[in-house]
Coordinates of C-alpha atoms in Angstrom, one line a residue:
X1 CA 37.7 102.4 57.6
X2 CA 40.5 99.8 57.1
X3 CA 38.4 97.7 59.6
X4 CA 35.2 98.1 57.4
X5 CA 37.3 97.1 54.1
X6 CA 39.1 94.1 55.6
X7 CA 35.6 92.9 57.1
X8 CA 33.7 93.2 53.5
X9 CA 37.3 91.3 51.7
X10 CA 36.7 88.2 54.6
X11 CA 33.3 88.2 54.0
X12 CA 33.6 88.5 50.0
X13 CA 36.3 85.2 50.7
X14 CA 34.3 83.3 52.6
X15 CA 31.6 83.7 50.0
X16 CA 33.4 82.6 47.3
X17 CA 35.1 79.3 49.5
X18 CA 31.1 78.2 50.0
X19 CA 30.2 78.9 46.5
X20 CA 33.1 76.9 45.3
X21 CA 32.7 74.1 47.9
X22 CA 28.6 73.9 46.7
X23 CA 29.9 73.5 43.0
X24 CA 32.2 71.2 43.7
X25 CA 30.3 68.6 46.1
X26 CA 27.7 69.2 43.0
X27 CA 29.9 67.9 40.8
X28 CA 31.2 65.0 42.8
X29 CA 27.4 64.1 43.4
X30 CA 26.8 63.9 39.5
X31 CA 30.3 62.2 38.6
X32 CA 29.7 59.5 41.2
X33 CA 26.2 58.7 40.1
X34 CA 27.8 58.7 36.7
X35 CA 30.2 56.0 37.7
X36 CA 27.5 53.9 39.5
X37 CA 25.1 54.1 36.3
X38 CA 28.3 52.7 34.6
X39 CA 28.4 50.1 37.0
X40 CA 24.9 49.4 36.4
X41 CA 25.0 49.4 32.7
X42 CA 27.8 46.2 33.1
X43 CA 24.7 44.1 35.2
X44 CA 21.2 45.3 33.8
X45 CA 20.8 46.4 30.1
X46 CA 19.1 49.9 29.3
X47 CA 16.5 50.0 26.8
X48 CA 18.0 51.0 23.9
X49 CA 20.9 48.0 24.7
X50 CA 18.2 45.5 25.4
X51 CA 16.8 46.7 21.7
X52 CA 20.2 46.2 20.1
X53 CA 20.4 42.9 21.6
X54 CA 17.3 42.1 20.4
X55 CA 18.1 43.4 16.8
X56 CA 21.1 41.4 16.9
X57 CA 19.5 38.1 18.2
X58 CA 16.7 38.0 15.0
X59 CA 19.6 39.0 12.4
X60 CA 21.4 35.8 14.0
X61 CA 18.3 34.0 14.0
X62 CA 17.6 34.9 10.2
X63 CA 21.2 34.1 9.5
X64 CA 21.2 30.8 11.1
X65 CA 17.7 29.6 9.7
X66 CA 18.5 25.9 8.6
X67 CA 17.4 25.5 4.3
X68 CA 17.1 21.5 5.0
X69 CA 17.1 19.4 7.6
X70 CA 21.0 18.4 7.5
X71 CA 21.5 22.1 8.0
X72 CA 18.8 21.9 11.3
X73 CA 20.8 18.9 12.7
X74 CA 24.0 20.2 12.4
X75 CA 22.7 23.6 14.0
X76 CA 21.0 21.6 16.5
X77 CA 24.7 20.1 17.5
X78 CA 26.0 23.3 17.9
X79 CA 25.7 24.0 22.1
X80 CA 26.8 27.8 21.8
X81 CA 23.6 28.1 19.9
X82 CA 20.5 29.5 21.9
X83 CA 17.3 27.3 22.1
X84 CA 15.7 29.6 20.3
X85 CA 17.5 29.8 17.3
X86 CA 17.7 25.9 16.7
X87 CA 15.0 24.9 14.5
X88 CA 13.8 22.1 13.1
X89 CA 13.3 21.7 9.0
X90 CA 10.1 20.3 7.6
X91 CA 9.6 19.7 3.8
X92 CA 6.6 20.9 2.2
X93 CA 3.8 18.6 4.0
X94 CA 2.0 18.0 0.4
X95 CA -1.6 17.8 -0.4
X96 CA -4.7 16.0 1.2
X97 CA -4.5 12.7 -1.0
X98 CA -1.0 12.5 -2.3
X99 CA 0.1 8.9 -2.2
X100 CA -3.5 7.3 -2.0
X101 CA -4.2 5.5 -5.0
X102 CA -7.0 3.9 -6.9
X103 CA -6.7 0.7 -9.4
X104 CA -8.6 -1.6 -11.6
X105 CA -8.1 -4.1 -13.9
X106 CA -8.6 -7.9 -14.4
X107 CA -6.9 -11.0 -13.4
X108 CA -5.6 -14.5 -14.4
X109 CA -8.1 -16.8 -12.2
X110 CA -9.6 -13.6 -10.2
X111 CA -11.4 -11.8 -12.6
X112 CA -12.0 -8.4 -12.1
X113 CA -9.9 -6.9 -10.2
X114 CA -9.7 -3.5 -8.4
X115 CA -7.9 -2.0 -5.6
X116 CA -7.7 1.1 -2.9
X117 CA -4.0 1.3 -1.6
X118 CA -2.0 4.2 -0.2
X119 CA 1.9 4.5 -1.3
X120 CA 3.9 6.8 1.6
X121 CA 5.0 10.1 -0.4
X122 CA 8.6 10.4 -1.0
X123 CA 10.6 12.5 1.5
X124 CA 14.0 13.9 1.3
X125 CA 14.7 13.4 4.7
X126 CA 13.5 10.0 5.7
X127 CA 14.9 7.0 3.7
X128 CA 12.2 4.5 4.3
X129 CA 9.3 6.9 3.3
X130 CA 8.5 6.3 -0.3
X131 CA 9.4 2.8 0.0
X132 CA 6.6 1.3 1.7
X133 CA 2.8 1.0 0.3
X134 CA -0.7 -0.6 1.5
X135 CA -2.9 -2.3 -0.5
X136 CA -6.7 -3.6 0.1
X137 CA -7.2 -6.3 -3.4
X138 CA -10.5 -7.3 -4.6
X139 CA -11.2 -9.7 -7.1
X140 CA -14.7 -11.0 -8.5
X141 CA -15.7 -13.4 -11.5
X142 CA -19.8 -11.7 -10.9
X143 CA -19.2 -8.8 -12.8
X144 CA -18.6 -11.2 -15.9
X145 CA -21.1 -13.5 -15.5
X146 CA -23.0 -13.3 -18.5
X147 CA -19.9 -12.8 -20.5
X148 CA -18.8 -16.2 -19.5
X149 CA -21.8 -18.3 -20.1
X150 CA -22.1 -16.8 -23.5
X151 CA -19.0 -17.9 -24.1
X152 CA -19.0 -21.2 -23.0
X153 CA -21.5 -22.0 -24.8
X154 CA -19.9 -20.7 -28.0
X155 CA -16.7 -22.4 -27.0
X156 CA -17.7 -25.8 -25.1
X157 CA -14.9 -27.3 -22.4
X158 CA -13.4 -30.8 -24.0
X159 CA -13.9 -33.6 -21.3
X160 CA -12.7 -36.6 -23.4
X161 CA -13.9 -35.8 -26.6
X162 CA -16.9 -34.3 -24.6
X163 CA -19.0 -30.8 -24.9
X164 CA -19.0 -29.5 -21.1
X165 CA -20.7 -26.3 -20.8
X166 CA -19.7 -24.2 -17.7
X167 CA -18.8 -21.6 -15.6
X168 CA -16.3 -19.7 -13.2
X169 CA -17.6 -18.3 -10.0
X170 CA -15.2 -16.8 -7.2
X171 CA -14.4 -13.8 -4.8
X172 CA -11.2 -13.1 -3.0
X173 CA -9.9 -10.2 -1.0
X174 CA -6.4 -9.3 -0.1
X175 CA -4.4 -7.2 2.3
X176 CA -1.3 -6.6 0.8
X177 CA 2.2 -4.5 1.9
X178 CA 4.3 -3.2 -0.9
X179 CA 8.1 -2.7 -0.9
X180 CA 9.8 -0.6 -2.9
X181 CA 13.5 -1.3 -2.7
X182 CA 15.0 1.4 -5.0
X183 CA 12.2 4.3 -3.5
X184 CA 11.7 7.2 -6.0
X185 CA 14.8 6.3 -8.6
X186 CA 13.5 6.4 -12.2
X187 CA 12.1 3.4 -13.8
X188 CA 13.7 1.6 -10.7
X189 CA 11.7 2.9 -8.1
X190 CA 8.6 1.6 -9.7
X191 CA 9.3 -2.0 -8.8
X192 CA 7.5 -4.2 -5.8
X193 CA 8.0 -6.9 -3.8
X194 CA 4.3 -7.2 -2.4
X195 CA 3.3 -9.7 0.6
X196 CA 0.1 -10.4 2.7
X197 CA -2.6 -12.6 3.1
X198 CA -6.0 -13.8 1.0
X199 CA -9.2 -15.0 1.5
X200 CA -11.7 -16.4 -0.4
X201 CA -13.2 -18.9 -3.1
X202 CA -12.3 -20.0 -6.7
X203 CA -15.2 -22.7 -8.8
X204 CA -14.8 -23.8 -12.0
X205 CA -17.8 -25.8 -12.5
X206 CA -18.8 -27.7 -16.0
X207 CA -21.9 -29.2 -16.9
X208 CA -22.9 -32.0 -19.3
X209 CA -26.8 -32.4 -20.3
X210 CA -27.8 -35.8 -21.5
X211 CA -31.8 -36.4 -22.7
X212 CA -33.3 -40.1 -24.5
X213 CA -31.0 -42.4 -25.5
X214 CA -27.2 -40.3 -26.3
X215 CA -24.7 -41.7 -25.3
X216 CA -21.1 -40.7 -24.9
X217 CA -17.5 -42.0 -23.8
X218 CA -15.5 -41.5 -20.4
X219 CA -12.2 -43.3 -19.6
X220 CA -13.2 -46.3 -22.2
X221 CA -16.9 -47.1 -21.4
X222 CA -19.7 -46.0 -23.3
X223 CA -22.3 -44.8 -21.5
X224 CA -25.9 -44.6 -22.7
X225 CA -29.3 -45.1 -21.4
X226 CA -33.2 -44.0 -21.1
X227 CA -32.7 -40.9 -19.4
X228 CA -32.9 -36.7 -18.8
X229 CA -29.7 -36.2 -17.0
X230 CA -26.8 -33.9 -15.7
X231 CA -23.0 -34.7 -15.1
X232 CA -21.5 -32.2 -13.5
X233 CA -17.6 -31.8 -12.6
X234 CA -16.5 -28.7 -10.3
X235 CA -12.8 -27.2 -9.2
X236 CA -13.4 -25.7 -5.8
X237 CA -10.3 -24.0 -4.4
X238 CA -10.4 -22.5 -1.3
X239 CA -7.9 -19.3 -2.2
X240 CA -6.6 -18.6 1.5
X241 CA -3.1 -18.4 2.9
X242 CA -0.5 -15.8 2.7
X243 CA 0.9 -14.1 -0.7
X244 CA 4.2 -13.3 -2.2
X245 CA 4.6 -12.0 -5.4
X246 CA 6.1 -8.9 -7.5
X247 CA 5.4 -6.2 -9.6
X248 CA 5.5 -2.7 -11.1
X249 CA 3.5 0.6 -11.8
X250 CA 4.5 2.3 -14.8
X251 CA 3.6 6.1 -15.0
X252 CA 1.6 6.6 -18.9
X253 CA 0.4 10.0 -17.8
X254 CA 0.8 12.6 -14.3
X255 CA -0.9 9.9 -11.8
X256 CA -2.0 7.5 -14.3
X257 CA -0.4 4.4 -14.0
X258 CA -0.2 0.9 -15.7
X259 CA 0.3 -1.9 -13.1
X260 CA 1.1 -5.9 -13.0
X261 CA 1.0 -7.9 -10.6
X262 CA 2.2 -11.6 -10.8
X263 CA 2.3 -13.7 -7.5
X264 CA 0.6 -17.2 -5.4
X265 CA -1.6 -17.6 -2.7
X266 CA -0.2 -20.5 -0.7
X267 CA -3.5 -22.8 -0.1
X268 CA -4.6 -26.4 0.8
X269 CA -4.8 -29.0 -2.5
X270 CA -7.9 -28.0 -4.5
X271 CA -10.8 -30.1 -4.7
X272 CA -12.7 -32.2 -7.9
X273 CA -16.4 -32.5 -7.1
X274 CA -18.6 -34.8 -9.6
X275 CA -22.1 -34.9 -9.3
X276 CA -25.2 -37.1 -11.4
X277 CA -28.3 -35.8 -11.2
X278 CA -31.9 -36.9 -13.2
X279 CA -34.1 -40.2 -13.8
X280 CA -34.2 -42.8 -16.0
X281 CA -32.0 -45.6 -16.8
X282 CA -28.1 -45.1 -17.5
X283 CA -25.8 -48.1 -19.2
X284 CA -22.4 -48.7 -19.0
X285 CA -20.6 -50.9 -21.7
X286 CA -17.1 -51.5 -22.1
X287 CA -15.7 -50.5 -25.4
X288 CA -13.6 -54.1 -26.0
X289 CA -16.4 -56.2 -24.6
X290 CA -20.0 -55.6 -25.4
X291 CA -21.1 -58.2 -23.6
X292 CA -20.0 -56.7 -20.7
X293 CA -22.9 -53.7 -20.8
X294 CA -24.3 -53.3 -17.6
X295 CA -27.8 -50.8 -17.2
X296 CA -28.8 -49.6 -13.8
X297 CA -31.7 -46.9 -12.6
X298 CA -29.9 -43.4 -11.7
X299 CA -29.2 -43.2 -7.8
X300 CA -26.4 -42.5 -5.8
X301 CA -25.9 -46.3 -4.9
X302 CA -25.8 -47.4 -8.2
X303 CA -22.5 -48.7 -9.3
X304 CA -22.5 -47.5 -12.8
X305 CA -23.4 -43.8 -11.8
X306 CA -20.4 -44.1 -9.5
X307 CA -17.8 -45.5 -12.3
X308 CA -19.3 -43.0 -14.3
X309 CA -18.5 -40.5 -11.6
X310 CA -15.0 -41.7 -10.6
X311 CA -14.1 -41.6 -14.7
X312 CA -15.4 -38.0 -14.9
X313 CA -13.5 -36.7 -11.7
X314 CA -10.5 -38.2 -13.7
X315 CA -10.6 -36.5 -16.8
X316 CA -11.3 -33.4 -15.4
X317 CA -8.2 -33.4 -13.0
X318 CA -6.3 -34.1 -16.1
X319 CA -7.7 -31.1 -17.6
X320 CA -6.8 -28.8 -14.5
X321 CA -4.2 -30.5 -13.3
X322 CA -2.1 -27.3 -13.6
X323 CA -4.1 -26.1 -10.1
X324 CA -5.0 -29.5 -8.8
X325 CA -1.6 -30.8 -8.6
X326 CA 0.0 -27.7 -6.6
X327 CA -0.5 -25.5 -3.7
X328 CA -0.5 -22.5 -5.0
X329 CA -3.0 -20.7 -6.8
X330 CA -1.7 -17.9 -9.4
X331 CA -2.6 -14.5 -9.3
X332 CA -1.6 -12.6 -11.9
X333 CA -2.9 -8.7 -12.8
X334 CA -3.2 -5.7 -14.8
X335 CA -4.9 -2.9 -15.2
X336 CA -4.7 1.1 -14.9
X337 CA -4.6 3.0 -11.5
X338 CA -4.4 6.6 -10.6
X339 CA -2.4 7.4 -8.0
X340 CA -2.8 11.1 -6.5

Protein backbone atom coordinates (compact mmCIF):
# COMPACT_ATOMS: atom_id res chain seq x y z
CA UNK A 1 0.00 0.00 0.00
CA UNK A 2 2.74 2.48 0.96
CA UNK A 3 4.39 1.43 -2.44
CA UNK A 4 1.14 2.31 -4.34
CA UNK A 5 0.86 5.82 -2.43
CA UNK A 6 4.52 6.82 -2.82
CA UNK A 7 4.23 5.76 -6.63
CA UNK A 8 0.87 8.05 -7.23
CA UNK A 9 2.85 11.20 -4.90
CA UNK A 10 6.04 10.75 -7.70
CA UNK A 11 3.87 10.65 -10.35
CA UNK A 12 1.47 13.62 -9.03
CA UNK A 13 5.32 15.54 -8.69
CA UNK A 14 6.51 14.85 -11.78
CA UNK A 15 3.18 16.15 -13.22
CA UNK A 16 3.25 19.21 -11.72
CA UNK A 17 7.41 19.86 -12.52
CA UNK A 18 6.24 19.40 -16.52
CA UNK A 19 3.25 21.48 -16.13
CA UNK A 20 5.22 24.17 -14.48
CA UNK A 21 8.24 23.76 -16.91
CA UNK A 22 5.43 24.09 -20.14
CA UNK A 23 4.18 27.45 -18.43
CA UNK A 24 7.17 28.68 -17.88
CA UNK A 25 9.08 28.15 -21.37
CA UNK A 26 5.52 29.69 -22.47
CA UNK A 27 6.19 32.56 -20.88
CA UNK A 28 9.72 33.07 -21.85
CA UNK A 29 8.56 32.47 -25.55
CA UNK A 30 6.04 35.46 -25.27
CA UNK A 31 8.43 37.80 -23.14
CA UNK A 32 11.22 37.29 -25.60
CA UNK A 33 9.11 38.06 -28.58
CA UNK A 34 7.99 40.95 -26.52
CA UNK A 35 11.50 42.28 -26.28
CA UNK A 36 12.31 41.70 -29.93
CA UNK A 37 9.00 43.58 -31.05
CA UNK A 38 10.54 46.39 -28.85
CA UNK A 39 13.57 46.02 -30.64
CA UNK A 40 11.72 46.37 -33.73
CA UNK A 41 9.61 49.20 -32.90
CA UNK A 42 13.20 51.36 -32.36
CA UNK A 43 14.01 50.43 -36.41
CA UNK A 44 10.59 50.15 -38.39
CA UNK A 45 7.53 52.24 -37.26
CA UNK A 46 4.04 50.40 -36.67
CA UNK A 47 1.08 51.79 -38.22
CA UNK A 48 -0.43 53.68 -35.75
CA UNK A 49 3.43 55.46 -35.13
CA UNK A 50 3.81 55.99 -38.90
CA UNK A 51 0.19 57.82 -38.53
CA UNK A 52 1.33 60.00 -35.66
CA UNK A 53 4.27 60.88 -37.53
CA UNK A 54 2.33 61.75 -40.26
CA UNK A 55 -0.11 63.92 -38.10
CA UNK A 56 2.73 65.52 -36.72
CA UNK A 57 4.62 66.33 -40.05
CA UNK A 58 1.20 68.31 -41.68
CA UNK A 59 0.69 70.18 -38.27
CA UNK A 60 4.47 71.24 -38.83
CA UNK A 61 3.86 71.83 -42.29
CA UNK A 62 0.70 74.00 -41.49
CA UNK A 63 2.69 75.77 -38.89
CA UNK A 64 5.55 76.51 -40.93
CA UNK A 65 3.60 77.66 -44.20
CA UNK A 66 5.55 80.91 -45.13
CA UNK A 67 2.62 84.33 -45.34
CA UNK A 68 5.23 86.10 -47.86
CA UNK A 69 8.04 85.44 -49.56
CA UNK A 70 10.66 86.81 -46.87
CA UNK A 71 9.05 84.25 -44.62
CA UNK A 72 9.67 81.29 -47.67
CA UNK A 73 13.33 82.49 -47.89
CA UNK A 74 14.13 82.44 -44.55
CA UNK A 75 12.45 78.94 -44.20
CA UNK A 76 14.16 77.93 -47.18
CA UNK A 77 17.58 78.75 -45.14
CA UNK A 78 16.69 76.72 -42.54
CA UNK A 79 18.63 73.03 -43.28
CA UNK A 80 16.77 71.12 -40.31
CA UNK A 81 13.75 71.77 -42.37
CA UNK A 82 12.43 68.87 -44.59
CA UNK A 83 12.08 69.46 -48.39
CA UNK A 84 8.77 69.15 -48.17
CA UNK A 85 7.87 71.70 -45.89
CA UNK A 86 9.95 74.55 -47.70
CA UNK A 87 7.73 76.35 -49.92
CA UNK A 88 7.93 78.97 -52.05
CA UNK A 89 5.41 82.24 -51.77
CA UNK A 90 3.64 83.59 -54.82
CA UNK A 91 1.49 86.75 -54.64
CA UNK A 92 -1.84 86.75 -56.15
CA UNK A 93 -0.87 86.24 -60.02
CA UNK A 94 -3.67 89.09 -60.97
CA UNK A 95 -5.98 89.14 -63.89
CA UNK A 96 -5.65 88.45 -67.75
CA UNK A 97 -4.85 92.21 -68.84
CA UNK A 98 -3.63 93.98 -65.80
CA UNK A 99 -0.89 96.29 -66.84
CA UNK A 100 -1.78 96.46 -70.68
CA UNK A 101 -2.86 99.71 -71.57
CA UNK A 102 -4.60 101.64 -74.23
CA UNK A 103 -4.05 105.56 -75.07
CA UNK A 104 -5.03 108.30 -77.39
CA UNK A 105 -4.66 111.67 -77.79
CA UNK A 106 -2.95 114.37 -80.08
CA UNK A 107 0.41 115.82 -80.52
CA UNK A 108 2.56 118.95 -81.15
CA UNK A 109 3.84 118.20 -84.87
CA UNK A 110 2.36 114.39 -84.78
CA UNK A 111 -1.10 114.89 -84.83
CA UNK A 112 -3.15 112.29 -83.65
CA UNK A 113 -1.80 110.24 -81.55
CA UNK A 114 -2.60 106.88 -80.02
CA UNK A 115 -0.82 104.06 -78.31
CA UNK A 116 -0.94 100.18 -77.17
CA UNK A 117 1.75 99.68 -74.31
CA UNK A 118 1.97 97.28 -71.45
CA UNK A 119 3.23 98.59 -67.88
CA UNK A 120 4.69 95.36 -65.65
CA UNK A 121 2.15 95.04 -62.54
CA UNK A 122 3.55 96.00 -59.26
CA UNK A 123 4.95 93.11 -57.12
CA UNK A 124 5.86 93.04 -53.56
CA UNK A 125 8.60 90.89 -54.02
CA UNK A 126 10.48 91.99 -57.03
CA UNK A 127 11.87 95.58 -57.02
CA UNK A 128 12.20 96.13 -60.74
CA UNK A 129 8.64 94.93 -61.56
CA UNK A 130 6.36 97.94 -61.72
CA UNK A 131 9.07 99.98 -62.89
CA UNK A 132 9.46 99.12 -66.36
CA UNK A 133 6.77 99.69 -69.37
CA UNK A 134 6.50 99.12 -73.27
CA UNK A 135 5.09 101.24 -75.57
CA UNK A 136 4.17 100.88 -79.52
CA UNK A 137 3.37 105.16 -80.56
CA UNK A 138 1.48 106.06 -83.47
CA UNK A 139 1.08 109.34 -84.77
CA UNK A 140 -0.96 110.62 -88.02
CA UNK A 141 -1.89 114.15 -89.42
CA UNK A 142 -4.71 111.88 -92.00
CA UNK A 143 -7.20 111.73 -89.58
CA UNK A 144 -7.32 115.66 -89.63
CA UNK A 145 -7.14 116.34 -93.01
CA UNK A 146 -10.07 118.22 -93.77
CA UNK A 147 -9.87 119.97 -90.56
CA UNK A 148 -6.65 121.51 -91.68
CA UNK A 149 -7.44 122.67 -95.09
CA UNK A 150 -10.54 124.31 -93.80
CA UNK A 151 -8.52 126.07 -91.68
CA UNK A 152 -5.87 127.25 -93.67
CA UNK A 153 -7.90 128.64 -95.77
CA UNK A 154 -9.70 130.53 -93.06
CA UNK A 155 -6.36 131.39 -91.53
CA UNK A 156 -3.77 131.86 -94.56
CA UNK A 157 0.34 131.20 -93.70
CA UNK A 158 2.24 134.88 -93.96
CA UNK A 159 5.18 134.35 -96.44
CA UNK A 160 6.44 138.05 -96.59
CA UNK A 161 3.41 139.81 -96.41
CA UNK A 162 1.97 136.79 -98.51
CA UNK A 163 -1.35 134.57 -98.34
CA UNK A 164 0.13 130.84 -98.53
CA UNK A 165 -2.51 128.32 -98.28
CA UNK A 166 -1.34 124.84 -97.04
CA UNK A 167 -1.14 121.80 -95.38
CA UNK A 168 0.54 119.26 -92.87
CA UNK A 169 0.93 115.68 -93.93
CA UNK A 170 3.03 113.09 -91.77
CA UNK A 171 3.08 109.50 -90.03
CA UNK A 172 5.54 108.27 -87.50
CA UNK A 173 5.65 105.13 -85.38
CA UNK A 174 7.57 104.59 -82.25
CA UNK A 175 8.86 101.82 -79.97
CA UNK A 176 9.28 103.18 -76.78
CA UNK A 177 10.62 101.65 -73.07
CA UNK A 178 9.36 103.39 -70.04
CA UNK A 179 11.12 103.82 -66.66
CA UNK A 180 9.61 104.42 -63.76
CA UNK A 181 12.12 105.32 -61.13
CA UNK A 182 9.94 105.73 -57.96
CA UNK A 183 7.69 102.28 -59.02
CA UNK A 184 4.22 102.33 -57.35
CA UNK A 185 4.82 105.48 -54.65
CA UNK A 186 1.88 107.97 -54.87
CA UNK A 187 2.02 110.75 -57.30
CA UNK A 188 5.78 109.80 -57.64
CA UNK A 189 5.45 106.62 -59.12
CA UNK A 190 3.59 108.03 -62.00
CA UNK A 191 6.59 109.68 -63.58
CA UNK A 192 8.74 108.37 -66.89
CA UNK A 193 11.80 108.59 -68.28
CA UNK A 194 10.77 107.04 -71.76
CA UNK A 195 13.52 106.03 -74.68
CA UNK A 196 13.50 104.26 -78.09
CA UNK A 197 13.47 104.86 -81.59
CA UNK A 198 11.13 106.50 -84.46
CA UNK A 199 10.39 106.34 -87.92
CA UNK A 200 8.75 108.19 -90.22
CA UNK A 201 7.71 111.53 -92.20
CA UNK A 202 6.77 115.19 -91.21
CA UNK A 203 5.50 117.90 -94.58
CA UNK A 204 4.54 121.07 -94.06
CA UNK A 205 3.75 122.09 -97.44
CA UNK A 206 2.21 125.83 -98.52
CA UNK A 207 0.94 126.87 -101.67
CA UNK A 208 0.54 130.24 -103.40
CA UNK A 209 -1.89 130.52 -106.64
CA UNK A 210 -1.13 133.34 -108.98
CA UNK A 211 -3.70 133.93 -112.24
CA UNK A 212 -3.38 137.30 -115.07
CA UNK A 213 -1.41 139.84 -114.13
CA UNK A 214 -1.07 139.89 -109.75
CA UNK A 215 1.71 140.43 -108.66
CA UNK A 216 3.35 140.17 -105.25
CA UNK A 217 6.70 140.84 -103.31
CA UNK A 218 9.52 138.20 -102.09
CA UNK A 219 12.84 139.32 -100.58
CA UNK A 220 12.53 142.91 -102.38
CA UNK A 221 11.53 142.20 -105.99
CA UNK A 222 8.24 142.43 -107.30
CA UNK A 223 7.12 139.85 -109.18
CA UNK A 224 4.36 140.00 -111.80
CA UNK A 225 3.56 138.68 -115.11
CA UNK A 226 0.94 137.07 -117.74
CA UNK A 227 0.40 133.93 -116.11
CA UNK A 228 -1.75 130.91 -114.18
CA UNK A 229 0.77 129.79 -111.72
CA UNK A 230 1.67 127.88 -108.42
CA UNK A 231 4.58 128.58 -105.88
CA UNK A 232 4.86 126.10 -103.67
CA UNK A 233 7.32 125.86 -100.50
CA UNK A 234 7.47 122.45 -98.47
CA UNK A 235 9.23 121.36 -94.91
CA UNK A 236 10.09 117.67 -95.35
CA UNK A 237 11.59 116.14 -92.27
CA UNK A 238 12.49 112.80 -92.24
CA UNK A 239 11.46 112.00 -88.26
CA UNK A 240 13.96 108.96 -87.64
CA UNK A 241 16.60 108.46 -84.98
CA UNK A 242 16.29 107.42 -81.46
CA UNK A 243 13.97 109.30 -78.63
CA UNK A 244 14.49 110.58 -75.21
CA UNK A 245 11.98 112.37 -73.49
CA UNK A 246 9.78 112.32 -70.08
CA UNK A 247 6.47 112.19 -68.80
CA UNK A 248 3.61 111.18 -66.47
CA UNK A 249 0.14 109.39 -66.22
CA UNK A 250 -2.09 110.78 -63.87
CA UNK A 251 -4.92 108.49 -62.58
CA UNK A 252 -8.66 110.80 -63.00
CA UNK A 253 -10.63 107.70 -62.48
CA UNK A 254 -9.91 103.43 -61.56
CA UNK A 255 -7.73 102.85 -64.97
CA UNK A 256 -8.42 106.06 -66.58
CA UNK A 257 -5.55 108.06 -66.91
CA UNK A 258 -4.42 111.52 -68.26
CA UNK A 259 -0.86 111.33 -69.87
CA UNK A 260 1.97 113.79 -71.36
CA UNK A 261 4.54 113.13 -73.00
CA UNK A 262 7.27 115.82 -74.03
CA UNK A 263 10.53 114.57 -75.77
CA UNK A 264 12.90 114.78 -79.43
CA UNK A 265 13.54 112.49 -82.12
CA UNK A 266 17.26 113.03 -82.91
CA UNK A 267 17.16 113.38 -86.97
CA UNK A 268 19.19 114.70 -90.01
CA UNK A 269 18.69 118.73 -90.80
CA UNK A 270 15.18 119.14 -92.30
CA UNK A 271 14.73 120.03 -95.82
CA UNK A 272 13.06 123.43 -97.71
CA UNK A 273 11.69 122.30 -101.11
CA UNK A 274 10.32 125.24 -103.53
CA UNK A 275 8.70 124.43 -106.54
CA UNK A 276 7.07 126.83 -109.74
CA UNK A 277 4.68 125.29 -111.62
CA UNK A 278 2.21 126.93 -114.74
CA UNK A 279 2.60 128.92 -118.17
CA UNK A 280 2.76 132.18 -119.08
CA UNK A 281 5.15 134.91 -118.65
CA UNK A 282 6.58 135.89 -114.96
CA UNK A 283 8.55 139.44 -114.34
CA UNK A 284 10.86 140.26 -111.91
CA UNK A 285 11.52 144.05 -111.01
CA UNK A 286 13.57 145.38 -108.30
CA UNK A 287 11.73 147.55 -105.85
CA UNK A 288 14.72 150.55 -105.93
CA UNK A 289 15.23 150.22 -109.66
CA UNK A 290 12.44 149.84 -112.08
CA UNK A 291 14.45 149.92 -114.80
CA UNK A 292 15.87 146.94 -113.76
CA UNK A 293 12.52 144.61 -114.55
CA UNK A 294 13.40 141.69 -116.17
CA UNK A 295 10.25 139.15 -117.87
CA UNK A 296 10.99 135.61 -118.78
CA UNK A 297 8.57 132.52 -120.03
CA UNK A 298 8.06 130.02 -116.86
CA UNK A 299 10.60 127.11 -117.06
CA UNK A 300 12.88 125.65 -114.90
CA UNK A 301 15.90 127.32 -116.64
CA UNK A 302 14.66 130.58 -116.44
CA UNK A 303 16.57 132.75 -114.13
CA UNK A 304 13.83 134.79 -112.70
CA UNK A 305 11.74 131.55 -111.69
CA UNK A 306 14.94 130.51 -110.00
CA UNK A 307 15.48 134.05 -107.97
CA UNK A 308 11.97 133.79 -107.42
CA UNK A 309 12.59 130.34 -106.02
CA UNK A 310 15.80 130.86 -104.04
CA UNK A 311 13.77 134.21 -102.30
CA UNK A 312 10.79 131.81 -101.46
CA UNK A 313 12.95 128.95 -99.87
CA UNK A 314 14.31 132.02 -97.78
CA UNK A 315 11.41 133.26 -96.30
CA UNK A 316 10.01 130.15 -95.51
CA UNK A 317 13.13 128.92 -93.46
CA UNK A 318 12.72 132.03 -91.63
CA UNK A 319 9.30 131.13 -90.87
CA UNK A 320 10.36 127.50 -89.60
CA UNK A 321 13.43 128.05 -88.67
CA UNK A 322 12.52 126.73 -85.22
CA UNK A 323 12.79 122.92 -86.93
CA UNK A 324 15.09 123.85 -89.76
CA UNK A 325 17.88 125.13 -87.71
CA UNK A 326 18.06 121.97 -85.27
CA UNK A 327 18.16 118.33 -85.15
CA UNK A 328 15.63 117.50 -83.25
CA UNK A 329 12.18 117.27 -83.91
CA UNK A 330 9.70 117.90 -80.81
CA UNK A 331 7.25 115.55 -79.81
CA UNK A 332 5.12 116.60 -77.37
CA UNK A 333 1.54 114.63 -76.21
CA UNK A 334 -1.56 114.28 -74.40
CA UNK A 335 -4.42 112.54 -74.24
CA UNK A 336 -6.49 109.96 -72.00
CA UNK A 337 -5.48 106.16 -71.74
CA UNK A 338 -6.94 103.32 -69.84
CA UNK A 339 -4.80 101.21 -68.31
CA UNK A 340 -6.33 97.76 -67.06
Amino acid sequence: MKKVISSLLIATMFSTVASAQTVNTNTLKKTTQNIIDDFDDDDTPTAAAATLKKVNDSTSKMFLKPNNQKEADKLAKKDEIPDNIKQDYKEDDGYLLEGFQLGVGIGILGGVNAQVGYRIPRREYNFWKNRFGFRIDYNSWKPLESKIKDYLEENPIDVADNDFTGMINGTNYGALIDFYPFGNTWFLGNFRISGGYYTGDFDMDIYMHKSASKTFEMQGIKYSGNADAMLRAALAVDVKGPYLGTGFDFQILYGLKFYFDAGVVFIDNPRIETELTGTGELTACFTDSPASCRTETISQDSDVVKQLLEDTKEEYEDLTEAITNVKIFPMVKVGLMLRF
